[in-house]
């Protein structure tokens, strides 16, 4: 004879959070939101000459920056095309940064953007301290907190599938992680690239191998491989393959120049400028974290060769969150 036993299922109903606990949670989120900005020791907003500010990243704490003309008291970096000297344990050279419509931009900087859709440009020229394989030097973005109002995994995967044919094999990303990132080899991402003998190094306040239009003149002859295309697009496609990347090294006795620009992302607005009348605000998703404007990292060592960040005043505003329309776009 079998016996049937009935069990009483108890459902525990949690009381709604009290107004005080809600305030505590908001305050904790606000503190986390501003934590990285506090650690970055940014200057007072009153000292910013514009809404955006370019600064050395505290994540690259082994890197020093200096300028023949001196850096300003706010510890910000020039965005008018002036040369800045950079030195780390892995790399030594020069950095030039240009932002469209930068304050007090030089005529050379203004001419660079004239009749172009480019929003910013950076060039780094210098030497590696140690022999480093091509696939070990990466660039991209890294965030210390998850995105706000992040899209669904299905949408992210759909977008990646659409871009797959344009991305290098070694492209890595996780936009939904607690610390989102995307990265790829620097050599497969920069628009222009050249290699010179160190004896060709120019003066402190000048760059070598620059054409009259401001672009770096592509030259990969010193790699001694006839299979490498002599144009930027072909070279990027060649080095998008892991099998090609792993065969080459950055050598300490040569000078390398990396030229990178973007037609779509505006650092002064933190928006994607898709067309003259189509601008997409993306600032509110970054959860108070800045973007790298220029960055290179040794993947094996976990150290930065150079790293600069672009900040915006609105990044410091916790209340500035994606609106209903922005959330629907995801």
XYZ file of C-alpha atoms in Angstrom:
330
model
C 0.000 0.000 0.000
C 1.456 3.242 -1.056
C 1.071 6.413 0.838
C 0.712 9.810 -0.747
C 2.268 12.666 1.031
C 1.422 16.242 0.320
C 3.971 18.958 0.836
C 3.214 22.495 1.753
C 5.171 24.850 -0.477
C 6.020 28.052 1.264
C 6.625 31.109 -0.859
C 8.735 33.760 0.773
C 7.591 37.197 -0.231
C 10.303 39.822 0.027
C 9.100 43.176 1.283
C 9.625 46.076 -1.094
C 12.848 47.983 -0.461
C 12.479 50.889 1.855
C 13.118 54.400 0.560
C 16.269 54.494 2.692
C 17.694 51.298 1.176
C 16.924 52.587 -2.304
C 18.817 55.782 -1.515
C 21.783 53.730 -0.280
C 21.807 51.670 -3.477
C 21.703 54.787 -5.640
C 24.516 56.338 -3.628
C 26.643 53.193 -4.005
C 26.084 53.208 -7.765
C 26.912 56.893 -7.920
C 30.133 56.332 -5.980
C 31.163 53.490 -8.291
C 30.272 55.668 -11.290
C 32.665 58.444 -10.212
C 35.390 56.214 -8.759
C 37.611 56.093 -11.858
C 37.286 59.836 -12.440
C 38.412 60.507 -8.866
C 41.412 58.218 -9.272
C 42.289 59.948 -12.547
C 42.808 63.222 -10.680
C 41.122 65.247 -13.406
C 41.390 69.037 -13.242
C 38.461 71.098 -12.067
C 35.788 71.482 -14.756
C 36.355 75.247 -14.563
C 39.852 74.665 -15.938
C 38.673 72.778 -19.010
C 38.916 74.918 -22.127
C 36.211 72.846 -23.824
C 33.757 70.055 -23.041
C 36.299 67.334 -23.815
C 39.783 66.774 -22.402
C 42.674 64.535 -23.479
C 44.813 63.210 -20.617
C 47.394 60.470 -19.977
C 45.637 57.324 -18.771
C 46.333 56.244 -15.195
C 46.168 52.681 -16.503
C 49.519 53.374 -18.150
C 51.225 54.462 -14.939
C 54.666 53.541 -16.270
C 54.466 56.082 -19.122
C 55.855 59.625 -19.053
C 54.775 62.467 -21.337
C 56.693 65.639 -22.055
C 56.724 68.422 -24.626
C 59.435 70.802 -25.883
C 56.986 73.651 -25.219
C 55.884 72.200 -21.860
C 52.558 70.638 -20.901
C 49.899 72.851 -19.318
C 49.135 72.972 -15.615
C 45.969 70.872 -16.035
C 48.077 67.849 -17.086
C 46.052 67.619 -20.291
C 47.639 66.800 -23.630
C 47.555 69.006 -26.737
C 45.080 68.146 -29.492
C 46.311 70.657 -32.078
C 49.008 68.508 -33.687
C 51.830 69.474 -31.312
C 54.464 66.811 -30.670
C 54.565 65.120 -27.257
C 57.458 62.898 -26.183
C 56.404 59.543 -24.697
C 58.500 57.012 -22.824
C 57.594 53.707 -21.186
C 59.411 50.518 -20.283
C 58.409 49.083 -23.673
C 58.472 52.033 -26.109
C 60.011 55.459 -26.616
C 59.002 58.053 -29.196
C 56.600 60.837 -30.145
C 52.853 61.289 -30.131
C 50.769 63.716 -32.200
C 47.024 64.107 -31.633
C 44.578 66.122 -33.720
C 40.909 66.734 -32.930
C 38.544 68.357 -35.369
C 37.725 71.929 -34.271
C 40.285 71.810 -31.454
C 40.722 75.045 -29.518
C 43.606 77.154 -30.767
C 44.408 74.574 -33.415
C 47.308 75.385 -35.693
C 46.854 76.095 -39.382
C 48.490 72.730 -40.100
C 45.901 70.980 -37.916
C 42.979 72.833 -39.515
C 44.288 72.048 -42.995
C 44.496 68.370 -42.082
C 40.711 68.184 -41.532
C 39.712 70.457 -44.412
C 37.565 68.629 -47.011
C 37.753 65.423 -44.971
C 35.192 63.641 -42.807
C 37.836 62.663 -40.252
C 36.995 63.448 -36.631
C 40.377 62.784 -35.035
C 43.852 61.494 -35.785
C 46.823 60.282 -33.807
C 50.315 59.346 -34.931
C 52.958 57.585 -32.841
C 56.547 57.294 -34.033
C 59.386 55.644 -32.134
C 61.294 52.529 -31.161
C 60.505 49.394 -29.194
C 62.701 48.705 -26.187
C 62.421 44.950 -26.623
C 61.853 42.635 -29.561
C 58.076 42.114 -29.686
C 55.964 39.944 -31.957
C 53.356 41.725 -34.099
C 50.394 39.877 -32.616
C 51.429 40.852 -29.079
C 50.894 44.592 -29.658
C 47.179 45.335 -29.536
C 44.894 48.349 -29.493
C 41.196 48.843 -28.733
C 39.007 49.768 -25.784
C 38.775 48.497 -22.206
C 36.172 49.453 -19.597
C 36.239 48.880 -15.866
C 32.461 48.638 -15.484
C 29.595 47.138 -17.485
C 27.731 49.317 -19.945
C 24.517 50.995 -18.914
C 21.402 49.775 -20.744
C 23.516 47.343 -22.718
C 21.977 45.630 -25.762
C 20.882 42.009 -25.795
C 23.390 39.285 -26.642
C 21.398 38.441 -29.795
C 21.728 41.971 -31.139
C 25.447 42.092 -30.329
C 26.024 38.780 -32.099
C 24.009 39.932 -35.107
C 26.120 43.069 -35.410
C 29.356 41.086 -35.108
C 28.161 38.670 -37.788
C 27.494 41.632 -40.090
C 31.012 42.998 -39.478
C 32.804 39.648 -39.464
C 34.201 39.997 -42.978
C 35.750 43.360 -42.031
C 37.330 42.254 -38.747
C 40.747 40.565 -38.385
C 40.894 36.940 -37.278
C 42.489 38.050 -34.018
C 39.686 40.488 -33.135
C 38.453 39.839 -29.589
C 35.494 41.403 -27.829
C 32.955 40.996 -25.059
C 30.512 43.888 -24.862
C 28.319 42.206 -22.255
C 31.007 41.411 -19.674
C 31.410 43.103 -16.294
C 34.475 44.719 -17.852
C 33.643 45.108 -21.570
C 36.434 45.232 -24.131
C 37.371 44.907 -27.757
C 40.896 44.641 -29.096
C 42.884 43.718 -32.169
C 46.520 43.896 -33.341
C 47.709 47.464 -33.869
C 49.371 46.621 -37.188
C 46.021 45.382 -38.555
C 44.133 48.506 -37.498
C 46.199 51.604 -38.235
C 45.439 53.225 -41.594
C 49.066 54.038 -42.407
C 52.307 52.429 -41.238
C 55.980 52.742 -42.009
C 59.364 51.445 -40.870
C 62.624 53.391 -40.975
C 66.160 53.013 -39.771
C 66.739 54.766 -36.467
C 69.306 57.046 -38.122
C 66.387 58.674 -39.970
C 64.953 60.008 -36.677
C 64.032 63.690 -37.076
C 64.072 66.589 -34.624
C 62.194 66.484 -31.311
C 59.276 68.546 -32.572
C 58.926 66.869 -35.972
C 57.812 63.540 -37.403
C 59.596 61.677 -40.184
C 57.859 60.298 -43.281
C 54.821 62.602 -43.385
C 53.305 63.616 -46.736
C 52.052 67.112 -47.536
C 48.458 66.044 -46.775
C 49.418 65.029 -43.227
C 49.230 61.263 -43.769
C 52.093 58.943 -42.920
C 53.683 57.606 -46.098
C 53.225 53.832 -46.105
C 56.524 51.915 -46.286
C 56.996 48.287 -45.213
C 60.102 47.536 -47.302
C 62.242 46.826 -44.235
C 60.064 43.818 -43.432
C 61.812 42.196 -46.420
C 58.767 40.309 -47.649
C 57.499 40.932 -51.168
C 54.126 39.376 -50.283
C 53.211 42.304 -48.021
C 51.154 44.846 -50.002
C 52.589 48.340 -50.218
C 49.288 50.101 -49.532
C 47.561 50.541 -46.176
C 44.384 48.619 -46.991
C 46.311 45.683 -48.415
C 48.709 45.607 -45.461
C 45.805 45.588 -42.965
C 44.183 42.678 -44.815
C 47.484 40.790 -44.902
C 48.032 41.180 -41.166
C 44.423 40.358 -40.321
C 45.502 36.705 -40.542
C 47.080 35.169 -37.443
C 49.459 33.106 -39.552
C 51.006 36.295 -40.970
C 51.073 38.186 -37.688
C 53.023 35.512 -35.856
C 55.913 35.605 -38.340
C 56.993 39.204 -37.743
C 58.547 41.169 -34.892
C 58.975 44.811 -33.949
C 62.756 45.160 -33.748
C 64.527 47.535 -31.293
C 66.943 48.829 -33.952
C 64.173 50.150 -36.235
C 61.770 53.088 -36.000
C 58.025 52.473 -36.457
C 55.254 54.938 -37.267
C 51.551 54.244 -36.699
C 48.895 56.546 -38.185
C 45.290 56.125 -37.041
C 42.165 58.188 -37.732
C 38.384 57.862 -37.563
C 35.691 59.241 -39.849
C 32.783 58.490 -37.523
C 33.558 58.834 -33.818
C 33.697 62.453 -32.635
C 35.743 62.775 -29.395
C 34.449 66.302 -28.821
C 30.816 65.123 -28.786
C 31.150 61.419 -27.885
C 28.893 60.651 -30.808
C 28.928 58.673 -34.026
C 28.741 61.104 -36.945
C 27.126 58.839 -39.526
C 25.988 61.606 -41.914
C 25.661 65.406 -41.908
C 22.226 65.147 -40.291
C 22.680 61.839 -38.416
C 24.539 61.967 -35.109
C 24.170 59.144 -32.548
C 24.961 59.972 -28.927
C 26.844 57.059 -27.321
C 28.259 58.744 -24.222
C 25.561 57.639 -21.796
C 26.320 53.955 -22.210
C 29.905 54.079 -20.896
C 28.936 54.242 -17.206
C 31.315 57.081 -16.392
C 34.321 55.512 -18.136
C 36.418 57.387 -20.721
C 37.561 56.060 -24.082
C 41.121 55.437 -25.104
C 41.943 57.857 -27.885
C 45.370 56.371 -28.581
C 46.501 53.123 -27.012
C 48.907 50.246 -27.548
C 49.360 47.361 -25.145
C 51.667 44.370 -24.865
C 49.158 41.523 -24.562
C 51.625 39.068 -23.017
C 52.984 41.470 -20.384
C 49.724 43.312 -19.767
C 51.589 46.651 -19.955
C 50.792 49.722 -22.034
C 53.248 51.182 -24.523
C 51.209 54.385 -24.625
C 47.695 55.238 -23.478
C 45.722 58.491 -23.653
C 42.077 58.964 -22.671
C 39.435 61.338 -23.938
C 37.039 62.615 -21.270
C 33.889 64.665 -21.595
C 32.095 66.730 -18.965
C 28.948 64.675 -19.443
C 30.839 61.497 -18.527
C 30.979 62.878 -14.987
C 27.194 63.348 -14.749
C 25.596 60.280 -13.151
C 22.106 61.526 -13.978
C 22.867 61.594 -17.710
C 21.445 58.216 -18.728
C 20.112 56.834 -22.033
C 16.589 58.014 -22.706
C 13.655 55.943 -23.922
C 14.420 56.500 -27.608
C 18.056 55.534 -27.156
C 17.087 52.325 -25.361
C 14.644 51.424 -28.135
C 17.489 51.665 -30.653
C 18.931 48.531 -29.083
